[in-house]
PDB file of C-alpha atoms in Angstrom:
ATOM      1  CA  GLU A1430     357.988 224.957 111.400  1.00  0.00           C
ATOM      2  CA  ALA A1431     359.985 227.858 112.837  1.00  0.00           C
ATOM      3  CA  GLU A1432     358.207 231.195 112.943  1.00  0.00           C
ATOM      4  CA  VAL A1433     358.967 234.847 113.481  1.00  0.00           C
ATOM      5  CA  ALA A1434     357.060 235.948 116.570  1.00  0.00           C
ATOM      6  CA  GLN A1435     355.599 239.432 116.864  1.00  0.00           C
ATOM      7  CA  SER A1436     353.597 241.097 119.594  1.00  0.00           C
ATOM      8  CA  PRO A1437     351.190 242.623 120.142  1.00  0.00           C
ATOM      9  CA  ARG A1438     348.966 241.493 117.285  1.00  0.00           C
ATOM     10  CA  TYR A1439     346.894 244.686 117.458  1.00  0.00           C
ATOM     11  CA  LYS A1440     347.555 248.034 119.123  1.00  0.00           C
ATOM     12  CA  ILE A1441     345.358 251.103 119.441  1.00  0.00           C
ATOM     13  CA  THR A1442     346.990 254.189 120.863  1.00  0.00           C
ATOM     14  CA  GLU A1443     346.227 257.851 121.157  1.00  0.00           C
ATOM     15  CA  LYS A1444     348.128 260.473 119.253  1.00  0.00           C
ATOM     16  CA  SER A1445     351.268 261.647 121.075  1.00  0.00           C
ATOM     17  CA  GLN A1446     351.530 258.478 123.139  1.00  0.00           C
ATOM     18  CA  ALA A1447     354.458 256.066 123.019  1.00  0.00           C
ATOM     19  CA  VAL A1448     354.089 252.595 121.522  1.00  0.00           C
ATOM     20  CA  ALA A1449     356.471 249.639 121.201  1.00  0.00           C
ATOM     21  CA  PHE A1450     356.499 246.486 119.113  1.00  0.00           C
ATOM     22  CA  TRP A1451     358.470 243.333 119.730  1.00  0.00           C
ATOM     23  CA  CYS A1452     359.915 240.773 117.340  1.00  0.00           C
ATOM     24  CA  ASP A1453     361.646 237.454 117.946  1.00  0.00           C
ATOM     25  CA  PRO A1454     363.201 236.117 114.736  1.00  0.00           C
ATOM     26  CA  ILE A1455     363.821 232.498 113.837  1.00  0.00           C
ATOM     27  CA  SER A1456     366.673 231.116 115.901  1.00  0.00           C
ATOM     28  CA  GLY A1457     369.996 231.595 114.180  1.00  0.00           C
ATOM     29  CA  HIS A1458     368.785 234.222 111.722  1.00  0.00           C
ATOM     30  CA  ALA A1459     371.363 236.980 111.698  1.00  0.00           C
ATOM     31  CA  THR A1460     369.432 239.474 109.590  1.00  0.00           C
ATOM     32  CA  LEU A1461     366.299 241.134 110.944  1.00  0.00           C
ATOM     33  CA  TYR A1462     364.080 243.631 109.153  1.00  0.00           C
ATOM     34  CA  TRP A1463     361.312 245.956 110.290  1.00  0.00           C
ATOM     35  CA  TYR A1464     358.834 246.989 107.588  1.00  0.00           C
ATOM     36  CA  ARG A1465     355.865 249.332 107.605  1.00  0.00           C
ATOM     37  CA  GLN A1466     352.950 248.589 105.302  1.00  0.00           C
ATOM     38  CA  ILE A1467     350.275 251.185 104.737  1.00  0.00           C
ATOM     39  CA  LEU A1468     346.958 249.803 103.545  1.00  0.00           C
ATOM     40  CA  GLY A1469     347.034 249.143  99.804  1.00  0.00           C
ATOM     41  CA  GLN A1470     350.775 249.541  99.477  1.00  0.00           C
ATOM     42  CA  GLY A1471     353.784 247.270  99.533  1.00  0.00           C
ATOM     43  CA  PRO A1472     355.973 246.928 102.636  1.00  0.00           C
ATOM     44  CA  GLU A1473     358.543 249.684 103.093  1.00  0.00           C
ATOM     45  CA  LEU A1474     361.790 248.957 104.923  1.00  0.00           C
ATOM     46  CA  LEU A1475     362.265 250.948 108.115  1.00  0.00           C
ATOM     47  CA  VAL A1476     365.391 249.357 109.546  1.00  0.00           C
ATOM     48  CA  GLN A1477     367.643 246.382 108.882  1.00  0.00           C
ATOM     49  CA  PHE A1478     369.897 244.689 111.438  1.00  0.00           C
ATOM     50  CA  GLN A1479     372.823 242.379 110.861  1.00  0.00           C
ATOM     51  CA  ASP A1480     373.254 240.708 114.249  1.00  0.00           C
ATOM     52  CA  GLU A1481     373.091 243.621 116.701  1.00  0.00           C
ATOM     53  CA  SER A1482     374.221 246.289 114.228  1.00  0.00           C
ATOM     54  CA  VAL A1483     372.005 248.558 112.180  1.00  0.00           C
ATOM     55  CA  VAL A1484     373.000 248.331 108.513  1.00  0.00           C
ATOM     56  CA  ASP A1485     370.190 250.412 107.026  1.00  0.00           C
ATOM     57  CA  ASP A1486     367.924 252.887 108.758  1.00  0.00           C
ATOM     58  CA  SER A1487     367.768 255.417 105.964  1.00  0.00           C
ATOM     59  CA  GLN A1488     363.955 255.295 105.833  1.00  0.00           C
ATOM     60  CA  LEU A1489     363.429 255.361 109.599  1.00  0.00           C
ATOM     61  CA  PRO A1490     361.921 258.669 110.855  1.00  0.00           C
ATOM     62  CA  LYS A1491     364.533 259.068 113.539  1.00  0.00           C
ATOM     63  CA  ASP A1492     362.859 262.007 115.224  1.00  0.00           C
ATOM     64  CA  ARG A1493     360.166 259.663 116.516  1.00  0.00           C
ATOM     65  CA  PHE A1494     361.153 256.081 115.691  1.00  0.00           C
ATOM     66  CA  SER A1495     363.871 253.999 117.298  1.00  0.00           C
ATOM     67  CA  ALA A1496     364.862 250.362 116.990  1.00  0.00           C
ATOM     68  CA  GLU A1497     367.231 248.144 118.870  1.00  0.00           C
ATOM     69  CA  ARG A1498     368.486 244.585 118.825  1.00  0.00           C
ATOM     70  CA  LEU A1499     370.764 244.614 121.825  1.00  0.00           C
ATOM     71  CA  LYS A1500     371.894 240.992 121.911  1.00  0.00           C
ATOM     72  CA  GLY A1501     371.458 240.292 118.247  1.00  0.00           C
ATOM     73  CA  VAL A1502     368.378 238.178 118.851  1.00  0.00           C
ATOM     74  CA  ASP A1503     365.001 239.820 119.494  1.00  0.00           C
ATOM     75  CA  SER A1504     364.248 243.403 118.557  1.00  0.00           C
ATOM     76  CA  THR A1505     362.046 246.281 119.655  1.00  0.00           C
ATOM     77  CA  LEU A1506     360.664 249.083 117.492  1.00  0.00           C
ATOM     78  CA  LYS A1507     359.424 252.168 119.329  1.00  0.00           C
ATOM     79  CA  ILE A1508     357.428 255.200 118.237  1.00  0.00           C
ATOM     80  CA  GLN A1509     357.308 258.282 120.437  1.00  0.00           C
ATOM     81  CA  PRO A1510     355.196 260.305 119.993  1.00  0.00           C
ATOM     82  CA  ALA A1511     352.771 258.442 117.732  1.00  0.00           C
ATOM     83  CA  GLU A1512     351.052 260.399 114.957  1.00  0.00           C
ATOM     84  CA  LEU A1513     347.881 259.641 113.036  1.00  0.00           C
ATOM     85  CA  GLY A1514     349.928 258.875 109.916  1.00  0.00           C
ATOM     86  CA  ASP A1515     351.725 256.058 111.732  1.00  0.00           C
ATOM     87  CA  SER A1516     348.625 253.868 111.480  1.00  0.00           C
ATOM     88  CA  ALA A1517     349.803 250.846 109.508  1.00  0.00           C
ATOM     89  CA  MET A1518     350.863 247.207 109.718  1.00  0.00           C
ATOM     90  CA  TYR A1519     354.356 246.798 111.164  1.00  0.00           C
ATOM     91  CA  LEU A1520     356.024 243.645 109.907  1.00  0.00           C
ATOM     92  CA  CYS A1521     359.163 241.942 111.121  1.00  0.00           C
ATOM     93  CA  ALA A1522     361.146 239.519 108.995  1.00  0.00           C
ATOM     94  CA  SER A1523     364.344 237.552 109.361  1.00  0.00           C
ATOM     95  CA  SER A1524     366.719 235.634 107.130  1.00  0.00           C
ATOM     96  CA  LEU A1525     369.565 233.247 107.779  1.00  0.00           C
ATOM     97  CA  SER A1526     372.095 234.738 105.429  1.00  0.00           C
ATOM     98  CA  ARG A1527     372.574 236.690 102.259  1.00  0.00           C
ATOM     99  CA  GLY A1528     370.468 235.324  99.452  1.00  0.00           C
ATOM    100  CA  SER A1529     368.307 233.140 101.653  1.00  0.00           C
ATOM    101  CA  SER A1530     364.557 233.293 102.016  1.00  0.00           C
ATOM    102  CA  TYR A1531     362.966 235.852 104.325  1.00  0.00           C
ATOM    103  CA  THR A1532     360.337 234.749 106.795  1.00  0.00           C
ATOM    104  CA  PHE A1533     357.768 237.246 108.011  1.00  0.00           C
ATOM    105  CA  GLY A1534     355.891 237.434 111.252  1.00  0.00           C
ATOM    106  CA  SER A1535     352.143 238.003 111.420  1.00  0.00           C
ATOM    107  CA  GLY A1536     352.647 241.707 111.991  1.00  0.00           C
ATOM    108  CA  THR A1537     351.320 244.290 114.430  1.00  0.00           C
ATOM    109  CA  ARG A1538     348.364 246.365 113.275  1.00  0.00           C
ATOM    110  CA  LEU A1539     348.719 249.853 114.753  1.00  0.00           C
ATOM    111  CA  THR A1540     345.849 252.305 114.859  1.00  0.00           C
ATOM    112  CA  VAL A1541     346.550 255.807 116.122  1.00  0.00           C
ATOM    113  CA  VAL A1542     343.451 257.748 117.167  1.00  0.00           C
TER     114      VAL A1542
ATOM    115  CA  LYS B1223     367.746 252.721  93.310  1.00  0.00           C
ATOM    116  CA  GLN B1224     365.782 249.524  92.801  1.00  0.00           C
ATOM    117  CA  GLU B1225     362.129 249.925  91.839  1.00  0.00           C
ATOM    118  CA  VAL B1226     359.683 247.035  91.624  1.00  0.00           C
ATOM    119  CA  THR B1227     356.446 247.261  89.659  1.00  0.00           C
ATOM    120  CA  GLN B1228     353.597 244.774  89.592  1.00  0.00           C
ATOM    121  CA  ILE B1229     350.972 244.570  86.900  1.00  0.00           C
ATOM    122  CA  PRO B1230     348.025 244.297  87.071  1.00  0.00           C
ATOM    123  CA  ALA B1231     347.142 245.936  90.386  1.00  0.00           C
ATOM    124  CA  ALA B1232     344.020 243.811  90.605  1.00  0.00           C
ATOM    125  CA  LEU B1233     342.746 240.747  88.793  1.00  0.00           C
ATOM    126  CA  SER B1234     339.462 238.880  88.911  1.00  0.00           C
ATOM    127  CA  VAL B1235     339.143 235.464  87.268  1.00  0.00           C
ATOM    128  CA  PRO B1236     336.656 232.592  87.321  1.00  0.00           C
ATOM    129  CA  GLU B1237     337.623 229.460  89.191  1.00  0.00           C
ATOM    130  CA  GLY B1238     339.700 227.014  87.182  1.00  0.00           C
ATOM    131  CA  GLU B1239     341.495 229.543  85.014  1.00  0.00           C
ATOM    132  CA  ASN B1240     345.240 229.660  84.643  1.00  0.00           C
ATOM    133  CA  LEU B1241     346.693 233.096  85.303  1.00  0.00           C
ATOM    134  CA  VAL B1242     349.936 235.054  85.208  1.00  0.00           C
ATOM    135  CA  LEU B1243     351.058 237.805  87.547  1.00  0.00           C
ATOM    136  CA  ASN B1244     353.847 240.091  86.433  1.00  0.00           C
ATOM    137  CA  CYS B1245     356.692 241.721  88.306  1.00  0.00           C
ATOM    138  CA  SER B1246     359.373 243.990  86.847  1.00  0.00           C
ATOM    139  CA  PHE B1247     362.467 245.480  88.471  1.00  0.00           C
ATOM    140  CA  THR B1248     364.771 248.249  87.306  1.00  0.00           C
ATOM    141  CA  ASP B1249     368.131 246.985  88.609  1.00  0.00           C
ATOM    142  CA  SER B1250     368.977 243.576  87.142  1.00  0.00           C
ATOM    143  CA  ALA B1251     371.824 243.021  89.626  1.00  0.00           C
ATOM    144  CA  ILE B1252     369.669 241.097  92.059  1.00  0.00           C
ATOM    145  CA  TYR B1253     370.586 238.232  94.384  1.00  0.00           C
ATOM    146  CA  ASN B1254     367.153 236.715  94.317  1.00  0.00           C
ATOM    147  CA  LEU B1255     363.474 237.396  93.801  1.00  0.00           C
ATOM    148  CA  GLN B1256     360.795 236.149  96.139  1.00  0.00           C
ATOM    149  CA  TRP B1257     357.032 235.880  95.726  1.00  0.00           C
ATOM    150  CA  PHE B1258     354.760 236.285  98.743  1.00  0.00           C
ATOM    151  CA  ARG B1259     351.086 235.896  99.451  1.00  0.00           C
ATOM    152  CA  GLN B1260     349.261 238.196 101.848  1.00  0.00           C
ATOM    153  CA  ASP B1261     345.742 237.621 103.116  1.00  0.00           C
ATOM    154  CA  PRO B1262     343.787 240.681 104.342  1.00  0.00           C
ATOM    155  CA  GLY B1263     345.138 241.977 107.637  1.00  0.00           C
ATOM    156  CA  LYS B1264     347.780 239.276 107.833  1.00  0.00           C
ATOM    157  CA  GLY B1265     351.527 238.981 107.420  1.00  0.00           C
ATOM    158  CA  LEU B1266     353.353 237.739 104.336  1.00  0.00           C
ATOM    159  CA  THR B1267     353.709 234.066 103.465  1.00  0.00           C
ATOM    160  CA  SER B1268     356.614 233.067 101.269  1.00  0.00           C
ATOM    161  CA  LEU B1269     355.594 231.163  98.136  1.00  0.00           C
ATOM    162  CA  LEU B1270     358.678 230.824  95.985  1.00  0.00           C
ATOM    163  CA  LEU B1271     362.276 232.063  96.036  1.00  0.00           C
ATOM    164  CA  ILE B1272     364.288 232.243  92.829  1.00  0.00           C
ATOM    165  CA  GLN B1273     368.029 232.737  93.119  1.00  0.00           C
ATOM    166  CA  SER B1274     369.690 234.956  90.523  1.00  0.00           C
ATOM    167  CA  SER B1275     371.312 231.898  88.920  1.00  0.00           C
ATOM    168  CA  GLN B1276     367.982 230.149  88.469  1.00  0.00           C
ATOM    169  CA  ARG B1277     365.360 230.578  85.783  1.00  0.00           C
ATOM    170  CA  GLU B1278     362.327 229.177  87.569  1.00  0.00           C
ATOM    171  CA  GLN B1279     360.941 227.514  90.670  1.00  0.00           C
ATOM    172  CA  THR B1280     357.849 225.375  91.062  1.00  0.00           C
ATOM    173  CA  SER B1281     355.677 224.490  94.010  1.00  0.00           C
ATOM    174  CA  GLY B1282     352.441 222.640  93.391  1.00  0.00           C
ATOM    175  CA  ARG B1283     350.235 224.752  91.136  1.00  0.00           C
ATOM    176  CA  LEU B1284     352.638 227.691  91.307  1.00  0.00           C
ATOM    177  CA  ASN B1285     355.507 228.363  88.933  1.00  0.00           C
ATOM    178  CA  ALA B1286     357.709 231.431  89.103  1.00  0.00           C
ATOM    179  CA  SER B1287     360.156 232.438  86.402  1.00  0.00           C
ATOM    180  CA  LEU B1288     362.977 234.955  86.401  1.00  0.00           C
ATOM    181  CA  ASP B1289     364.569 236.779  83.486  1.00  0.00           C
ATOM    182  CA  LYS B1290     367.268 239.021  84.924  1.00  0.00           C
ATOM    183  CA  SER B1291     368.306 240.490  81.600  1.00  0.00           C
ATOM    184  CA  SER B1292     364.851 241.900  80.970  1.00  0.00           C
ATOM    185  CA  GLY B1293     364.173 242.667  84.622  1.00  0.00           C
ATOM    186  CA  ARG B1294     361.069 240.523  84.820  1.00  0.00           C
ATOM    187  CA  SER B1295     359.535 237.761  86.851  1.00  0.00           C
ATOM    188  CA  THR B1296     356.201 236.044  86.434  1.00  0.00           C
ATOM    189  CA  LEU B1297     354.108 233.974  88.810  1.00  0.00           C
ATOM    190  CA  TYR B1298     351.950 231.417  87.060  1.00  0.00           C
ATOM    191  CA  ILE B1299     349.004 229.924  88.952  1.00  0.00           C
ATOM    192  CA  ALA B1300     347.417 226.883  87.382  1.00  0.00           C
ATOM    193  CA  ALA B1301     343.783 225.878  87.835  1.00  0.00           C
ATOM    194  CA  SER B1302     342.973 228.777  90.161  1.00  0.00           C
ATOM    195  CA  GLN B1303     340.787 228.176  93.219  1.00  0.00           C
ATOM    196  CA  PRO B1304     338.772 230.553  95.430  1.00  0.00           C
ATOM    197  CA  GLY B1305     341.310 229.911  98.180  1.00  0.00           C
ATOM    198  CA  ASP B1306     343.962 231.548  95.995  1.00  0.00           C
ATOM    199  CA  SER B1307     342.251 234.910  96.506  1.00  0.00           C
ATOM    200  CA  ALA B1308     344.811 237.157  98.178  1.00  0.00           C
ATOM    201  CA  THR B1309     347.367 239.849  97.368  1.00  0.00           C
ATOM    202  CA  TYR B1310     350.539 238.588  95.747  1.00  0.00           C
ATOM    203  CA  LEU B1311     353.742 240.575  96.214  1.00  0.00           C
ATOM    204  CA  CYS B1312     357.144 240.184  94.654  1.00  0.00           C
ATOM    205  CA  ALA B1313     360.332 241.352  96.330  1.00  0.00           C
ATOM    206  CA  ALA B1314     363.803 241.795  94.867  1.00  0.00           C
ATOM    207  CA  LEU B1315     366.955 241.438  96.964  1.00  0.00           C
ATOM    208  CA  SER B1316     369.770 243.605  95.653  1.00  0.00           C
ATOM    209  CA  THR B1317     372.856 245.376  96.892  1.00  0.00           C
ATOM    210  CA  HIS B1318     372.430 248.888  98.192  1.00  0.00           C
ATOM    211  CA  SER B1319     374.939 251.597  97.361  1.00  0.00           C
ATOM    212  CA  GLY B1320     376.207 251.269 100.938  1.00  0.00           C
ATOM    213  CA  GLY B1321     377.285 247.688 100.266  1.00  0.00           C
ATOM    214  CA  TYR B1322     374.561 245.920 102.227  1.00  0.00           C
ATOM    215  CA  GLN B1323     371.577 244.067 100.873  1.00  0.00           C
ATOM    216  CA  LYS B1324     368.159 245.566 100.570  1.00  0.00           C
ATOM    217  CA  VAL B1325     364.762 244.070  99.804  1.00  0.00           C
ATOM    218  CA  THR B1326     362.416 246.122  97.633  1.00  0.00           C
ATOM    219  CA  PHE B1327     358.756 245.199  97.360  1.00  0.00           C
ATOM    220  CA  GLY B1328     356.175 245.856  94.698  1.00  0.00           C
ATOM    221  CA  ILE B1329     352.721 247.123  95.619  1.00  0.00           C
ATOM    222  CA  GLY B1330     351.191 243.750  94.882  1.00  0.00           C
ATOM    223  CA  THR B1331     348.477 242.278  92.693  1.00  0.00           C
ATOM    224  CA  LYS B1332     345.136 241.694  94.392  1.00  0.00           C
ATOM    225  CA  LEU B1333     343.674 238.468  93.039  1.00  0.00           C
ATOM    226  CA  GLN B1334     340.066 237.426  93.322  1.00  0.00           C
ATOM    227  CA  VAL B1335     339.033 233.969  92.123  1.00  0.00           C
ATOM    228  CA  ILE B1336     335.295 233.753  91.623  1.00  0.00           C
ATOM    229  CA  PRO B1337     333.612 230.393  92.341  1.00  0.00           C
TER     230      PRO B1337
END
């Protein structure tokens, strides 16, 4: 069964350092989402891509977060500089088209110390 | 702005019981509603997807219903097992004011099935 791949699985970084996460969606899925999930809460959308274009980044803290999907396939989410409050699970998801099911990756657990 | 609420926040039941998890959403103009399961420290696993034109979907011991007019969905789990213990989240796909689609999640219901 096709999966959304994410790496790394876990990341510990010091405050003020840069950190990057990678996501490879299911082949052919045009829509890609990055979510942040703080412990005990539901996932919150950070950025949504349609192919290589950003269609929603209204909740992305743009002073420190950036995301790209240059060729419309895999994507990278970067945080620079990391803050203690960024500690969370970062989830990537993809879907084939509007109205279709979303498939999530296993996530990256970030701890900022 | 779409808001999704899940009640209860936590639920503990003895093994074998049938149970219902509730999800409500404020904007009834949704494309679909999806139920997910999340084990501690893990990603989300899709359980059931209900399109806006559908009333329910079934998979094994799981049955999800959708009532758009009242802004509600329920997930019914029959004959619960300890392996069902997890957090269950619902997510509504609707159109954002900018014209694109947006998925809004509830906080989830943490289920514990006691052997």
